[in-house]
Coordinates of C-alpha atoms in Angstrom, one line a residue:
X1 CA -6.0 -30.8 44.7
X2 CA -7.1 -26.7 45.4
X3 CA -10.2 -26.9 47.0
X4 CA -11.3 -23.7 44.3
X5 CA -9.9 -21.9 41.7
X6 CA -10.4 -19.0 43.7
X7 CA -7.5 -20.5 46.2
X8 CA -5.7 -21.2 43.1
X9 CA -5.5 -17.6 42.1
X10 CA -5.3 -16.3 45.5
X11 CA -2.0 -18.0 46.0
X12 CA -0.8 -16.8 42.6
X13 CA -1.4 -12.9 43.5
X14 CA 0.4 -13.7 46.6
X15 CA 3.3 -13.0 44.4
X16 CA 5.0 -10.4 42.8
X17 CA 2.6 -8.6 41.1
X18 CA 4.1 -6.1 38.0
X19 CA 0.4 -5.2 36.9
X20 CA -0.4 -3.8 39.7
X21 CA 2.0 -1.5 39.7
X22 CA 4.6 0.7 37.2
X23 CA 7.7 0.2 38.3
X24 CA 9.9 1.6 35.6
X25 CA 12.5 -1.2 35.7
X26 CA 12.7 -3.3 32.7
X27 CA 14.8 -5.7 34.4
X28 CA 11.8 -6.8 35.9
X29 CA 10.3 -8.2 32.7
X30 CA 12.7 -11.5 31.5
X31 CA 12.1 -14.6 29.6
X32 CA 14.5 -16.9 30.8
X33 CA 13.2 -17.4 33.7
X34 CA 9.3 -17.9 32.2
X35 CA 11.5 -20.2 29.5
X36 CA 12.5 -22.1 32.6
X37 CA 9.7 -22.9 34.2
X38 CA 7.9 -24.0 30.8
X39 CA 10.6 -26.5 30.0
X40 CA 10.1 -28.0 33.5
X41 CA 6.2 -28.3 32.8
X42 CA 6.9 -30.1 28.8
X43 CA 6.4 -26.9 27.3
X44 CA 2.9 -26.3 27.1
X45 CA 3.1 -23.1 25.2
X46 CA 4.0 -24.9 21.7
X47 CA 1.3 -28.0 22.4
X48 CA -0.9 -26.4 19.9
X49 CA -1.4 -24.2 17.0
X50 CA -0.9 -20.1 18.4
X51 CA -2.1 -16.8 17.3
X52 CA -0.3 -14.1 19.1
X53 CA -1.2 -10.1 19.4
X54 CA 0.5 -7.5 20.5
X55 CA -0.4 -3.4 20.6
X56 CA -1.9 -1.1 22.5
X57 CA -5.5 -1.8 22.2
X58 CA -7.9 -4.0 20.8
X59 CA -6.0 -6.7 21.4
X60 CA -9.2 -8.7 23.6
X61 CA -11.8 -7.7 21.1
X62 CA -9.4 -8.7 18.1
X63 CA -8.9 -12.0 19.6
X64 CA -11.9 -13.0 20.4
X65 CA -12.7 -12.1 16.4
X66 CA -10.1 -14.4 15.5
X67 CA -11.5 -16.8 17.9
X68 CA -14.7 -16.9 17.1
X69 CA -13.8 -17.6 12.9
X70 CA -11.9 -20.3 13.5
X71 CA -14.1 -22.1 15.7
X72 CA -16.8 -21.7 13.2
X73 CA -14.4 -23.8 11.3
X74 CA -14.8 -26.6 13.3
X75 CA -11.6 -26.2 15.6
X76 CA -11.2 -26.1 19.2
X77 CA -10.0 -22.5 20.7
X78 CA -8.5 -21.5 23.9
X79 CA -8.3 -17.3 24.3
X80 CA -6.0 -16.2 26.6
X81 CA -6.2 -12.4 27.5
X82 CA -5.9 -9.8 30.1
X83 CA -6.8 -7.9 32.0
X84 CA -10.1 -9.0 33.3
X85 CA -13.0 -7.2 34.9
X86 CA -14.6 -9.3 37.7
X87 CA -12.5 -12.1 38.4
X88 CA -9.0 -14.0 37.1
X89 CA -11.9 -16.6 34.9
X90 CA -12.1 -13.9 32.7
X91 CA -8.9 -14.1 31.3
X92 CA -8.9 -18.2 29.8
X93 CA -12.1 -19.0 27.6
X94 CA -12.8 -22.0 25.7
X95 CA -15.2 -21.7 22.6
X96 CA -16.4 -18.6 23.7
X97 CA -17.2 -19.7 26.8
X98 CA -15.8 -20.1 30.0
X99 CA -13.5 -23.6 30.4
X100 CA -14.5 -26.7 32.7
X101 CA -13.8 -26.3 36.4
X102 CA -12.8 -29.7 36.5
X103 CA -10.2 -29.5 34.4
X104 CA -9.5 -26.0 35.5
X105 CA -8.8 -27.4 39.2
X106 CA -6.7 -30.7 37.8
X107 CA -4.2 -28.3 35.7
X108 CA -3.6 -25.7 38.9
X109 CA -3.2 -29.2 41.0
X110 CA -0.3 -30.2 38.4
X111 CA 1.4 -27.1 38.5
X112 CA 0.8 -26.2 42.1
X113 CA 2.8 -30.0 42.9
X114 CA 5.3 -29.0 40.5
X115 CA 6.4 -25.5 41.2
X116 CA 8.4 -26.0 44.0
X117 CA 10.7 -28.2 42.1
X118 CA 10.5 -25.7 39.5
X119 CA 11.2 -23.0 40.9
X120 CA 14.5 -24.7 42.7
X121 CA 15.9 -25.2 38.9
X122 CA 15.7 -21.5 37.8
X123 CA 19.5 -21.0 39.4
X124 CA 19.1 -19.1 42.3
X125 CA 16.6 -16.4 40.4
X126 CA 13.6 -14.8 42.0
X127 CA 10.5 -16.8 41.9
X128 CA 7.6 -16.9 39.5
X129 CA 5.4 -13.9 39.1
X130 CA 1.3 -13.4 39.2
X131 CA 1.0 -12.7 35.5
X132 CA 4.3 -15.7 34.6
X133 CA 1.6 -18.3 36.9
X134 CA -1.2 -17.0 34.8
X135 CA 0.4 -17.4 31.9
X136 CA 1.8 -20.7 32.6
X137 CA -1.6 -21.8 33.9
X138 CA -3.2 -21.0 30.7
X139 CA -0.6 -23.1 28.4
X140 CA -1.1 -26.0 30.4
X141 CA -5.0 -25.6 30.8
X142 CA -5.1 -25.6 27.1
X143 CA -2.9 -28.4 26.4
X144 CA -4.8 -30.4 28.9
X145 CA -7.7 -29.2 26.7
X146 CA -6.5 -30.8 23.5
X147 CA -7.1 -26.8 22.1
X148 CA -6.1 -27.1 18.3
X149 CA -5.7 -23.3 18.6
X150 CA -4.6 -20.6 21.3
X151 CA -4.9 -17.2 20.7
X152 CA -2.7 -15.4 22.5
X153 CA -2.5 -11.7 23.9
X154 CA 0.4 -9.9 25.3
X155 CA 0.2 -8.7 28.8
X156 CA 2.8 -5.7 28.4
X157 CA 5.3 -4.7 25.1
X158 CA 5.7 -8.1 23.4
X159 CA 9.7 -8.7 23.5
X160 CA 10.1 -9.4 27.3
X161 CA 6.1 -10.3 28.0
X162 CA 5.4 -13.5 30.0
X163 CA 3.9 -14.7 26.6
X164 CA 6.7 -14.1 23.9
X165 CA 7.5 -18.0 24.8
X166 CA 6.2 -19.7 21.6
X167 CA 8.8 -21.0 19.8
X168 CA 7.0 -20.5 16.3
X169 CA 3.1 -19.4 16.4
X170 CA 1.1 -19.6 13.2
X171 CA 0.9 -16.2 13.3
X172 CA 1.6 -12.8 14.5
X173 CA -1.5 -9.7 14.9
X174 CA -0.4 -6.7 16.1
X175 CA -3.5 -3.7 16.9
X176 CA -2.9 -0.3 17.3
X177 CA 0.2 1.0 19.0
X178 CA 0.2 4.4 20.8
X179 CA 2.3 5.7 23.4
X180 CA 1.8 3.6 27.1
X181 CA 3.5 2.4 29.9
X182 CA 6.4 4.8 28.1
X183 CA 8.3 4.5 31.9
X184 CA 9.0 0.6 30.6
X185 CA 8.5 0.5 26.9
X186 CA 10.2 3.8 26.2
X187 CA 9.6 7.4 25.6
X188 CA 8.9 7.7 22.0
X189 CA 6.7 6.2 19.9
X190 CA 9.0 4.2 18.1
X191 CA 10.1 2.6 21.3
X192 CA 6.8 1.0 21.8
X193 CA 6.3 -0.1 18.4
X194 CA 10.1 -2.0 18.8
X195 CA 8.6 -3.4 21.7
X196 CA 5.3 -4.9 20.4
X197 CA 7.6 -6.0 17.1
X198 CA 9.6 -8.4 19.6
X199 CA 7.0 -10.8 19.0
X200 CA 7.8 -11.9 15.5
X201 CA 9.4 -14.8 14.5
X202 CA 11.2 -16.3 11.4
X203 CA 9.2 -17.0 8.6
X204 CA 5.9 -16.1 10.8
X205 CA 3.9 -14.1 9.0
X206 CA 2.3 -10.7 10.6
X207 CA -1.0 -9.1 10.5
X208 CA -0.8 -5.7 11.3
X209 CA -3.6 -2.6 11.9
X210 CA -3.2 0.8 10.6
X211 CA -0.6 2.7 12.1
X212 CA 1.3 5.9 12.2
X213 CA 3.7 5.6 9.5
X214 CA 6.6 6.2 11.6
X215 CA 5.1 3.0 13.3
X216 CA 4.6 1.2 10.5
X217 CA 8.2 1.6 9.6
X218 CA 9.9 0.3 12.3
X219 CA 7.3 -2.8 11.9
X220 CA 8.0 -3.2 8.2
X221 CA 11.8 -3.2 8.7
X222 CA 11.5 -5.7 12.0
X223 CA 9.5 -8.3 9.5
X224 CA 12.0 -8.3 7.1
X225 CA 14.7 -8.5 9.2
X226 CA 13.1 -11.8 10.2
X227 CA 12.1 -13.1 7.0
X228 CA 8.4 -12.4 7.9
X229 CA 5.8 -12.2 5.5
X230 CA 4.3 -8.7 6.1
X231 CA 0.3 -7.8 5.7
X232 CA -0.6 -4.1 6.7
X233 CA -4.6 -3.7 6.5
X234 CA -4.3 -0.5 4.9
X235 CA -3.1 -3.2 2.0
X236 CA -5.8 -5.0 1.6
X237 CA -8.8 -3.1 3.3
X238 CA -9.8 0.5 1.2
X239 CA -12.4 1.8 4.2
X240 CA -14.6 1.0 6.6
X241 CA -17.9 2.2 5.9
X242 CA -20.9 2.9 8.8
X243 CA -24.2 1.8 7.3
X244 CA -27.4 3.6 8.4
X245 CA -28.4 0.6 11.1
X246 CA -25.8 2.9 13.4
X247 CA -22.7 1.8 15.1
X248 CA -22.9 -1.8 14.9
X249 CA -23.1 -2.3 11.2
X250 CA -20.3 -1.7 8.7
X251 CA -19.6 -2.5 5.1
X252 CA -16.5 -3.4 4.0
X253 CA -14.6 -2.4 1.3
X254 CA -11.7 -4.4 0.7
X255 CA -9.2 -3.9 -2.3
X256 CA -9.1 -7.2 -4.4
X257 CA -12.9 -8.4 -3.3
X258 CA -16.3 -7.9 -3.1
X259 CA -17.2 -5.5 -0.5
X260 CA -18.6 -7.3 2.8
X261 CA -21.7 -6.0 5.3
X262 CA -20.9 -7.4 8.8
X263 CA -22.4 -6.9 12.0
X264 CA -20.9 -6.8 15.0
X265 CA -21.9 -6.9 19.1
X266 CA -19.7 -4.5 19.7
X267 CA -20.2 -1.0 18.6
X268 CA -17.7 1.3 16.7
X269 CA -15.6 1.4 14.0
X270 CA -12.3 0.8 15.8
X271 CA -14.6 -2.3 16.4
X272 CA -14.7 -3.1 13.0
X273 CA -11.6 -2.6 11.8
X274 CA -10.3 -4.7 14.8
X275 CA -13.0 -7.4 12.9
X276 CA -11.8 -6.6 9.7
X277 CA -7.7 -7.6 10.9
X278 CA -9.2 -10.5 12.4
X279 CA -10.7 -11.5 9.4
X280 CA -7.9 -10.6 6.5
X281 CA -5.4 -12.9 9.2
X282 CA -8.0 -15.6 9.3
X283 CA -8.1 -15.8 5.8
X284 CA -4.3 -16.0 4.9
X285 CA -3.8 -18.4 8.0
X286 CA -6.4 -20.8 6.5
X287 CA -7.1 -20.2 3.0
X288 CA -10.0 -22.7 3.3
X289 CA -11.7 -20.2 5.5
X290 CA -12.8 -17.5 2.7
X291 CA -16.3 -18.9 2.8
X292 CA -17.1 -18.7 6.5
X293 CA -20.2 -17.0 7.8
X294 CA -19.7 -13.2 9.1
X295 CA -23.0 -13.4 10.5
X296 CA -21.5 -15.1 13.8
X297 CA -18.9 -12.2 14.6
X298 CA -22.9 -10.3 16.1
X299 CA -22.5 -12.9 18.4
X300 CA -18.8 -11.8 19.9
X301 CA -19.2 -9.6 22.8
X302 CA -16.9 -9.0 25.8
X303 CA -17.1 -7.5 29.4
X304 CA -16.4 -3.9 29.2
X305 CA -15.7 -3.7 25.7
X306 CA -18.3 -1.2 24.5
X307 CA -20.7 -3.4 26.8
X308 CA -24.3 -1.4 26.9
X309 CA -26.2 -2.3 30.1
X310 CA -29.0 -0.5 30.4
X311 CA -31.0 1.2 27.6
X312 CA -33.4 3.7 29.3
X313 CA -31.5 6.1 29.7
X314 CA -28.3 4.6 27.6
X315 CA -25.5 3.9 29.8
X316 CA -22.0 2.0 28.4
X317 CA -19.1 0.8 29.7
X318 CA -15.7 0.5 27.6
X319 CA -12.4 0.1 28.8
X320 CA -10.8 2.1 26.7
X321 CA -7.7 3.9 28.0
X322 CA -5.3 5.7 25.1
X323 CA -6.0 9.0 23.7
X324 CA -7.5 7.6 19.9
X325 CA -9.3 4.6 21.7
X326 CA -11.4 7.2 23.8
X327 CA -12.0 9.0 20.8
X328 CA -13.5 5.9 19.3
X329 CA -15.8 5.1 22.2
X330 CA -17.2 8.7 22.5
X331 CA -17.8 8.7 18.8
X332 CA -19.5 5.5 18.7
X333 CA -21.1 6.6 21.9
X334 CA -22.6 10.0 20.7
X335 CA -23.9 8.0 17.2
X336 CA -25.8 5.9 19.5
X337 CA -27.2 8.9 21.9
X338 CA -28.4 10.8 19.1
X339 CA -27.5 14.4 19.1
X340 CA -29.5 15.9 21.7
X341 CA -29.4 13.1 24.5
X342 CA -25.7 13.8 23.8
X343 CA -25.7 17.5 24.4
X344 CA -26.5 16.1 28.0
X345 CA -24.4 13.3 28.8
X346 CA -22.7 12.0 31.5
X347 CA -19.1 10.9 31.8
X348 CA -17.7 8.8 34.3
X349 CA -13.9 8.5 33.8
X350 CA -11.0 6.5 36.0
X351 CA -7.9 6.1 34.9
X352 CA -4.4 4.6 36.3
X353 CA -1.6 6.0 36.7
X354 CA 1.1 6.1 33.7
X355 CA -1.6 6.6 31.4
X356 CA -2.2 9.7 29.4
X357 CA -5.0 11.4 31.1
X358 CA -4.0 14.9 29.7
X359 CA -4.5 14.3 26.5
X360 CA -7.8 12.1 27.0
X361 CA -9.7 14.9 28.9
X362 CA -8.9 16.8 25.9
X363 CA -10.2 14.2 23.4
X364 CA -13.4 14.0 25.6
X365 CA -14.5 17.2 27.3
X366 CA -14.9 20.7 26.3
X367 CA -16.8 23.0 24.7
X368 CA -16.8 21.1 21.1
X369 CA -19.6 19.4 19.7
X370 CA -19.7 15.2 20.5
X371 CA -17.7 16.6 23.8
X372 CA -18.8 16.1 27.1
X373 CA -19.7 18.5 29.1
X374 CA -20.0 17.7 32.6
X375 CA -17.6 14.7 34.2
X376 CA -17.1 12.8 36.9
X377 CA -14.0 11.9 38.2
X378 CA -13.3 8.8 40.2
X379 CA -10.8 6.1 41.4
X380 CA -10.6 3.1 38.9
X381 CA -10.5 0.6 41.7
X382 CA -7.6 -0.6 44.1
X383 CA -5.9 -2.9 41.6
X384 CA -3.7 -0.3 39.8
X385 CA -2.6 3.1 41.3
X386 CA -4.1 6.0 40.4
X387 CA -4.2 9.7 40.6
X388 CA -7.9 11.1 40.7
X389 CA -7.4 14.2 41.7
X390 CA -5.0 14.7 39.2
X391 CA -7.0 13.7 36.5
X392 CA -10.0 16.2 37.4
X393 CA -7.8 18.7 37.3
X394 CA -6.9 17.6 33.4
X395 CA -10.7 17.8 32.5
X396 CA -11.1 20.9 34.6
X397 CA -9.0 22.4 32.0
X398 CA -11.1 21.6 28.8
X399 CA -14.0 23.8 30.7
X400 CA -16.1 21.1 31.4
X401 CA -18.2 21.2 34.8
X402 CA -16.2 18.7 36.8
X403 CA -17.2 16.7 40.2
X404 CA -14.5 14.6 42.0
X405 CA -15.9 12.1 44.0
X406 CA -13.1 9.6 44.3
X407 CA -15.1 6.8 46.3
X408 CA -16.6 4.9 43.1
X409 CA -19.7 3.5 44.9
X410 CA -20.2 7.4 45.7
X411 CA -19.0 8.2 42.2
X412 CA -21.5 6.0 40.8
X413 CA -24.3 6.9 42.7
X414 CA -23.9 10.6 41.7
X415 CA -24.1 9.8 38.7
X416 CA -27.4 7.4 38.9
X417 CA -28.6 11.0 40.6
X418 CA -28.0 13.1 38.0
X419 CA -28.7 10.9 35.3
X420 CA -32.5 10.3 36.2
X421 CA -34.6 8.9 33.3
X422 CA -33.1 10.7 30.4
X423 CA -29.4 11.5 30.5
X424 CA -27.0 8.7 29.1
X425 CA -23.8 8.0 30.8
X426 CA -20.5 6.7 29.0
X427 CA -18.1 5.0 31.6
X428 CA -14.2 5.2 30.6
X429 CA -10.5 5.5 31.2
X430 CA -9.6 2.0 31.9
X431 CA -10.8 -1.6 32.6
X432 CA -10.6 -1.3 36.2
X433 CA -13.2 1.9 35.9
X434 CA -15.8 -0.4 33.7
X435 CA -15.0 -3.1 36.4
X436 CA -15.9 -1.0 39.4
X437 CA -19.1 -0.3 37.9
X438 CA -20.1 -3.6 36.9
X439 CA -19.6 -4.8 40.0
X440 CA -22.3 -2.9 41.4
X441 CA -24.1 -4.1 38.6
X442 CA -24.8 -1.4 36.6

């Protein structure tokens, strides 16, 4: 047996590792081989009851929703999710929590013994990848859980993910979709939004955010195609209403029932509409479900999701990393500031590369009000490439005072400077950023 999981996962990012890195080949993302190695392993993936998500964002926090209902239900959940901030533990939870080492150590022991073999049955193909072991790992950690549920979210796309193994989930989620990783999934936005749709299944029904309508079409049409029953929020839900408690309480008004006050541990309204999908799928999943209390979703939060650690003065980490989900976090960001602490904000930002950094200096710097004004610019780790001086020379264009200071333990202690007692600092551009940061410990 591994001595620690921490071997465990060392060995498995001793492999090829495609999130590390854009490659641009879509031959590099395949099934059969993941199909493969679950068959040799008694197919873990369909030992329980799945709820699989696909999009662009909001996939983690919209899981953990989802989660969190039907465990107040009485059932037994397994999340599986990526990426992670501090360490590959992140990325399974049980309950809400994180899942016993024990068993933890006894399923990478199973597959560890087993792989070899496996991997000599896949025909001559190249062996396992870090995010196929991961994957794998998960399926079988659950299964030796007993989990009643698994809910599942896609690494990359959704048609050639590690995940799109299930032979028939309960059902399918998708979040927003926006334009990303466009070198792999395509170059237009209906590209992507094929992609994500390669999740769905015959007769599985879908859950789906509100989209573009271009979007939204090629959705609608990939449903039918596959006799899928298709619910779009915008169906169901009228708006999503702030009440004056501030970013973490929001009323519900839904179309054919009572309106709904919920409050959430994670601030913003893309936070409560990501509440809001998980609850209308809940709902139509297990009809039995209507009654449950809302009250627990104040209890959901997740690393680096909107993740306030230190009041005085406000600083918050979010991972966000797409033009409209930056957008959200400095709006739910600015409410919480107040007006004139906002005036003198600090942002830290990191992004990798392939991501849209043009467009997201735009969103959040410049002259305009609930804008930031002066930015820092740093490297979002070692675990993805990236371009930092690149990027400051995107937010250098809004007009906003700019400072590249690619070492992040530098970055972050520039900002500490100029922050003082009073100046409240938003972290953002990507999970990798938030995870530099909270490594230091904030």
């Amino acid at each position: 047996m591994p001595a620690s999981l921490d071997e465990v996962f060392s060995l498995f990012e001793a492999r090829t590792n495609l999130e590390k890195g854009v490659s641009g080949k879509m031959r590099e993302y395949r099934l059969d081989r993941m199909r493969e190695l679950c068959a040799f392993f008694g197919n873990p993936q369909d030992a329980c009851g799945v709820i699989h998500l696909a999009g662009s964002k909001g996939k983690g926090s919209t899981a953990a929703y989802i989660a969190a209902l039907l465990e107040a239900g009485g059932a037994r959940v397994g999340v599986y999710s990526s990426p992670h901030l501090r360490d590959y533990r992140e990325r399974f939870t049980l309950m809400g929590e994180k899942f016993p080492e024990r068993a933890a150590l006894e399923t990478a022991h199973e597959l560890l013994q087993g792989l070899p073999e496996a991997e000599k049955c896949l025909s001559g193909r190249s062996p396992a990848t870090t995010f196929e072991l991961l994957t794998l790992f998960g399926f079988m950690l659950f299964r030796r859980l007993e989990c009643q549920f698994t809910v599942l979210e896609c690494g990359l796309g959704g048609r050639l993910d590690a995940t799109n193994v299930v032979s028939r989930p309960l059902a399918v989620l998708i979040t927003p979709v926006e334009m990303e990783h466009a070198e792999i999934l395509g170059s237009r936005l209906t590209d992507i939004a094929g992609e994500k749709a390669g999740i769905f299944k015959p007769g599985v029904p879908v859950w789906c955010a509100r989209q573009s309508p271009a979007v939204m079409k090629v959705l609608r049409r990939r449903a039918k195609a596959m006799g899928a029953a298709f619910y779009g929020l915008g169906d169901s839900l009228r708006r999503v209403c702030g009440c004056t408690s501030g970013v973490f309480h929001w009323r519900l008004e839904w179309r054919d029932a009572p309106p709904e006050i919920i409050m959430l541990g994670m601030g913003g309204k893309f936070q409560a509409l990501n509440a809001a999908l998980a609850i209308a799928a809940m709902r139509g999943i297990i009809p039995a479900s209507s009654n449950i209390d809302l009250g627990l979703l104040a209890d959901v939060r997740l690393p680096g999701r909107f993740q306030i650690f230190r009041r005085s003065p406000l600083m918050v980490l979010d991972g966000a990393h797409t033009p409209r989900s930056v957008g959200g976090t400095a709006a739910a960001f600015a409410a919480l500031a107040g007006d004139c602490s906002f005036a003198e904000a600090i942002l830290l930002f990191g992004c990798a590369e392939g991501k849209n950094h043009k467009q997201m200096a735009r969103v959040l710097a410049g002259p305009g009000k609930g804008q930031f004004k002066h930015v820092i610019v740093s490297t979002p780790g070692t675990f993805k490439p990236s371009d930092p001086a690149a990027v400051a020379e995107s937010f250098k264009r809004t007009g906003a005072r700019v400072e590249l200071v690619p070492n992040p333990v530098l970055a972050w202690a520039r900002v500490l400077e100029l922050a003082g007692s009073a100046r409240p600092v938003l972290v953002t551009g990507s999970f990798y950023m938030a995870a530099e940061i909270a490594r230091m410990g904030g």
